Tab-separated table of C-alpha atoms in Angstrom:
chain	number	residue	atom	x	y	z
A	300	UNK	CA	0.000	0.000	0.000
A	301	UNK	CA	1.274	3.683	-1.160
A	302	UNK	CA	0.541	6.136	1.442
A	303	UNK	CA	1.451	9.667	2.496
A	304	UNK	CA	1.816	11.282	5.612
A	305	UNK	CA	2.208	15.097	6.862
A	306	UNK	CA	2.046	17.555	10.173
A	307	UNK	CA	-1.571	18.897	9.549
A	308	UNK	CA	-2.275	20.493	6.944
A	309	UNK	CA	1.511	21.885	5.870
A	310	UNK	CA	1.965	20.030	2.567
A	311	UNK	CA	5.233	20.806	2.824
A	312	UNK	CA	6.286	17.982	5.401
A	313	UNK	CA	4.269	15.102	3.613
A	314	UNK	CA	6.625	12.204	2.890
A	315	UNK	CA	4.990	8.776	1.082
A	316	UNK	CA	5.742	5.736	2.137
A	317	UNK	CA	5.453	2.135	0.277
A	318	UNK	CA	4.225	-0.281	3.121
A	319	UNK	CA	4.170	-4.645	2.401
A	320	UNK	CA	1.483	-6.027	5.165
A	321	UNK	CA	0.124	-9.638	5.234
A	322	UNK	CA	-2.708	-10.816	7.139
A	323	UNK	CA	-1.598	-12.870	10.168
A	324	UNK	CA	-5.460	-13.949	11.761
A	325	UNK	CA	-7.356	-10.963	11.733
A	326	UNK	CA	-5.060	-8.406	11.406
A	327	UNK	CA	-2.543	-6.926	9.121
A	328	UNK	CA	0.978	-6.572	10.189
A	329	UNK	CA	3.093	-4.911	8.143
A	330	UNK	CA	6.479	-6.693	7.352
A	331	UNK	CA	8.412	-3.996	5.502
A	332	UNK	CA	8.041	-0.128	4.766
A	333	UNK	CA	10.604	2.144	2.297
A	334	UNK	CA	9.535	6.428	3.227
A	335	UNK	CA	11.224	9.056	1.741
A	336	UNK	CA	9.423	9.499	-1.442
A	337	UNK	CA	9.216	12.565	-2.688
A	338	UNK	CA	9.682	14.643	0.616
A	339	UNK	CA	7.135	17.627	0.484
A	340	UNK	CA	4.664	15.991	-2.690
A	341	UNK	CA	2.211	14.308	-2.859
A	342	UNK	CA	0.801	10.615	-4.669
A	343	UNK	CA	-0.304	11.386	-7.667
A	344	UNK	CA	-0.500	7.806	-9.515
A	345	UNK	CA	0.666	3.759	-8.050
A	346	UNK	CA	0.531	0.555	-9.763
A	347	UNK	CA	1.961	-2.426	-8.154
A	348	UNK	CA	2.619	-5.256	-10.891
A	349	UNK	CA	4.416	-8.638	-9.675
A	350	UNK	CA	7.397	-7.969	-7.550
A	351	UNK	CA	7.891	-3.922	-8.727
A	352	UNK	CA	5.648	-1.112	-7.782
A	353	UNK	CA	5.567	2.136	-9.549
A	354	UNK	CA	4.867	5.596	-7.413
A	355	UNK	CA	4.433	8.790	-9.001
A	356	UNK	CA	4.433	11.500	-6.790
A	357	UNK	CA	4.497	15.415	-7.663
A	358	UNK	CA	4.811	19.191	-6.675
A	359	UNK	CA	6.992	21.012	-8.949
A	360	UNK	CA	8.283	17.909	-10.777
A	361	UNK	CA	7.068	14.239	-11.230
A	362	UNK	CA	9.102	11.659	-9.908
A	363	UNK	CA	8.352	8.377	-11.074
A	364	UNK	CA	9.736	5.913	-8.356
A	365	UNK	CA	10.349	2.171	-9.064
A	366	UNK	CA	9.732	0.143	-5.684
A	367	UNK	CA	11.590	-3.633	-5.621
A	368	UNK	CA	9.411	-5.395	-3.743
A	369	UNK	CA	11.003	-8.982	-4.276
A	370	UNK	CA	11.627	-9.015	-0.527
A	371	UNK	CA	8.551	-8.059	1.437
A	372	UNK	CA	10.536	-7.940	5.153
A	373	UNK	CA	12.994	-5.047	2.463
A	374	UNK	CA	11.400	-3.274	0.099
A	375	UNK	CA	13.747	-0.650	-1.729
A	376	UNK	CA	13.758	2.045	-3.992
A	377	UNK	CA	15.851	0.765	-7.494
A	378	UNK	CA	15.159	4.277	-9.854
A	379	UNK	CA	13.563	7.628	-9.939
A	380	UNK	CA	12.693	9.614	-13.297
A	381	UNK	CA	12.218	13.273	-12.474
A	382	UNK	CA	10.216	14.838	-15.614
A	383	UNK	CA	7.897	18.126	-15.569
A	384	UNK	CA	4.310	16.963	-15.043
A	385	UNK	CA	3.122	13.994	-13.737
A	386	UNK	CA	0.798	10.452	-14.444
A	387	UNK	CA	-1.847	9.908	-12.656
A	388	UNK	CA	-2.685	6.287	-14.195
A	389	UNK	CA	-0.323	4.295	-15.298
A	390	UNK	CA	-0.898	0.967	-17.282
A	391	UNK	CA	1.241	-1.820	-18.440
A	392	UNK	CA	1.547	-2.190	-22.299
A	393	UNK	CA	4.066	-5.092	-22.261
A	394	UNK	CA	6.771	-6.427	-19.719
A	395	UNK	CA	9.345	-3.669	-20.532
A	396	UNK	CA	7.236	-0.876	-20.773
A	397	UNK	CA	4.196	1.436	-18.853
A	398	UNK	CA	2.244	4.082	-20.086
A	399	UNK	CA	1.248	6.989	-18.369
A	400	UNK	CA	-1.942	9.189	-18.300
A	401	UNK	CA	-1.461	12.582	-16.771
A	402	UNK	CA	-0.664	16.010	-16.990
A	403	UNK	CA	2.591	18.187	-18.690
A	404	UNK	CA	4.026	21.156	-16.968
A	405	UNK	CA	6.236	23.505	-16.512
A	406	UNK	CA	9.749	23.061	-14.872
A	407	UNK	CA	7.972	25.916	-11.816
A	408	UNK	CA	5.123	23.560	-11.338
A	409	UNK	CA	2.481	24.586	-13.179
A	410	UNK	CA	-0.334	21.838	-15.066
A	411	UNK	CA	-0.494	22.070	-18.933
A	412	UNK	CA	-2.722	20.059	-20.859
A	413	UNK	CA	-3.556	15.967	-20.964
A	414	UNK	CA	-0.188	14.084	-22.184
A	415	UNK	CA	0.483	10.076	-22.366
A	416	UNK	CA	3.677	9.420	-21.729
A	417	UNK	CA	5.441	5.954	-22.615
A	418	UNK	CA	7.956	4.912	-19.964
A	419	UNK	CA	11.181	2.103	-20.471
A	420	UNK	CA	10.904	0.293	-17.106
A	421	UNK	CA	13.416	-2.667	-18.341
A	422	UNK	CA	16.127	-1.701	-16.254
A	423	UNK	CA	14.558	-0.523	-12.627
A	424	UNK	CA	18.008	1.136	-11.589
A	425	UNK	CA	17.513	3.830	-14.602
A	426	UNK	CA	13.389	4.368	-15.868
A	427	UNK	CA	13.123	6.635	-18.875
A	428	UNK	CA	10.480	8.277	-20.433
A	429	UNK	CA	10.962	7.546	-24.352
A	430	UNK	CA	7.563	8.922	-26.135
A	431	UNK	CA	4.957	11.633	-25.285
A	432	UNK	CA	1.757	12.728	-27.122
A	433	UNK	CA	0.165	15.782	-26.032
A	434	UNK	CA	-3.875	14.716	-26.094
A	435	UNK	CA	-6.187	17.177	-27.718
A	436	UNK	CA	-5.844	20.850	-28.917
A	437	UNK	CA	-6.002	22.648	-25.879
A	438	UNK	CA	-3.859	23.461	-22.743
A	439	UNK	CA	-7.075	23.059	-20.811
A	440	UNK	CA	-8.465	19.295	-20.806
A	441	UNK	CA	-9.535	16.326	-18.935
A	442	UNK	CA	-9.810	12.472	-19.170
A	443	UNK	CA	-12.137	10.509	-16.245
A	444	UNK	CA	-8.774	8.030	-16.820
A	445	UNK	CA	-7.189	10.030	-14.673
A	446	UNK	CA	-9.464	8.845	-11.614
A	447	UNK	CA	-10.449	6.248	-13.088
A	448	UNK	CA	-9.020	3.319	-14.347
A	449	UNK	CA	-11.869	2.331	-15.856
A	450	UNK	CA	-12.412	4.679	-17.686
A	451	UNK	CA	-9.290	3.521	-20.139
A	452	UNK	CA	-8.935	0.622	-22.172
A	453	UNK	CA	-5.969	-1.235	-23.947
A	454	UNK	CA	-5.954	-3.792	-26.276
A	455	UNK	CA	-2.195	-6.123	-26.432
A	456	UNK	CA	-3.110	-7.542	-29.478
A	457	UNK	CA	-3.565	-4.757	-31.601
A	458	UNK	CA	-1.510	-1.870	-29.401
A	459	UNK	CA	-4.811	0.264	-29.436
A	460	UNK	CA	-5.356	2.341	-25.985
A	461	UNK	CA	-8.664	3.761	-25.788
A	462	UNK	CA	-9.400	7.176	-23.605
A	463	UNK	CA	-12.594	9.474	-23.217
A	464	UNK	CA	-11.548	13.086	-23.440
A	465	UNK	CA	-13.023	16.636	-23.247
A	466	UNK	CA	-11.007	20.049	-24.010
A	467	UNK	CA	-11.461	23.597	-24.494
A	468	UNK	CA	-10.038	26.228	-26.491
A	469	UNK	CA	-10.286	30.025	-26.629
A	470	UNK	CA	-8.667	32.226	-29.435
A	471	UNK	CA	-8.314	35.814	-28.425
A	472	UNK	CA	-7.651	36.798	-31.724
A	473	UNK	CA	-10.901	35.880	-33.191
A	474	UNK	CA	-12.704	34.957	-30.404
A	475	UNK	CA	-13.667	32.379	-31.249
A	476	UNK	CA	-14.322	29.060	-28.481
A	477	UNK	CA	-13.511	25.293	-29.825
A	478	UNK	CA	-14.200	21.985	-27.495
A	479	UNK	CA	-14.557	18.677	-27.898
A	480	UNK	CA	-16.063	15.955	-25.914
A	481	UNK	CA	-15.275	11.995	-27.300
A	482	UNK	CA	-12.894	9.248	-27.298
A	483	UNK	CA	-9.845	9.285	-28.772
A	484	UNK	CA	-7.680	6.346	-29.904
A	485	UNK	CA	-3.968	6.428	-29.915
A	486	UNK	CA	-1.600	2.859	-31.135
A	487	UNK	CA	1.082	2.346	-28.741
A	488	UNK	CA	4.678	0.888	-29.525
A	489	UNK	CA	8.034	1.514	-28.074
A	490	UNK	CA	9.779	2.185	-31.449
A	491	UNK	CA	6.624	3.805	-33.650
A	492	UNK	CA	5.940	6.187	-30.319
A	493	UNK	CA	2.448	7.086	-29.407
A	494	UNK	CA	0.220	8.213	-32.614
A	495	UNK	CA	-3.395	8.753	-32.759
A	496	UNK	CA	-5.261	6.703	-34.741
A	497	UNK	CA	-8.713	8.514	-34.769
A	498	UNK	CA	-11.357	10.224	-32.852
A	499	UNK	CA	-15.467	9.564	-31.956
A	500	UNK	CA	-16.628	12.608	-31.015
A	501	UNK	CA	-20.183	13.144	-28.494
A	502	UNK	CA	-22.511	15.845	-28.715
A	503	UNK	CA	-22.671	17.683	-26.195
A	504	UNK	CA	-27.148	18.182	-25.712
């Protein structure tokens, strides 16, 4: 379990933790604990998958943390990634690689627009981020994948990741507003990169 912890409500001192606990009768005891993650942020996105657990955490910067977890009594940080932005999902896409679903930014902090990113996790010691897509036309937008995981969808066979997205757009110039509220389909691969592949768009009644 991925947890964070702070004095109050002073963001500031949060520190996350990655906690191993196994049920012994009817209670949990926990066998092993690593802290120190990202000292002052917060949890943005976790995904545990076999023996390796994934923690993205952010403030200014996203860390991406991977967690060994092959001994439960020792769990240990291997890597951290630090990137502008952060994931708030992240899914598999094959043994060697995750993708995340989040938000860019600035090197200062501040949230841009929706972005996948496509991370190399085959060596824990040293994650790197090798692809990113920006997602719709806007710096403003949103994705229900980024609360909820089921709200995305990914298909091995075929490489196809499916996400529901809404944006909008304001041109000062002419004044005029664009949006769009739909699905958008994007083919993963770690050499090709992330590239859309189309769009079903909703009306909006």
């Amino acid at each position: 379990i991925a947890t964070t912890d702070q004095q109050s409500w002073d963001s500031t001192t949060s520190e996350n933790f990655v906690s191993v606990l196994r049920q012994t009768g009817d209670e949990l005891v926990q066998l092993g604990q690593v802290g120190g993650l990202g000292l002052g942020e917060e949890i943005q996105g976790v995904r545990f998958i076999g023996s390796v657990g994934y923690v993205v955490t952010f403030r200014q910067t996203d860390p991406l943390y991977t967690i060994d977890l092959s001994d439960p009594s020792a769990p240990k940080v291997r890597g951290e990634l630090k990137i502008p932005g952060y994931s708030a999902y992240l899914h598999p896409i094959d043994e060697t690689t995750i993708l995340g679903v989040g938000l860019d930014g600035t090197e200062e902090g501040q949230v841009l627009g929706l972005q996948l990113s496509l991370f190399d996790v085959s060596d824990l010691n040293d994650p790197k981020r090798i692809h990113t897509a920006t997602v719709g036309d806007s710096e403003w937008g949103w994705s229900e994948a980024l609360f909820d995981p089921k709200a995305f969808l990914f298909w091995q066979k075929t490489g196809l990741a499916l996400l529901p997205v809404e944006w909008y757009a304001y041109d000062e110039q002419t004044m005029l507003e664009t949006s769009f509220h739909g699905a958008l389909g994007y083919t993963i691969d770690a050499e090709a990169g992330i590239v859309q592949l189309g769009s079903i768009e909703h009306p909006v009644v």
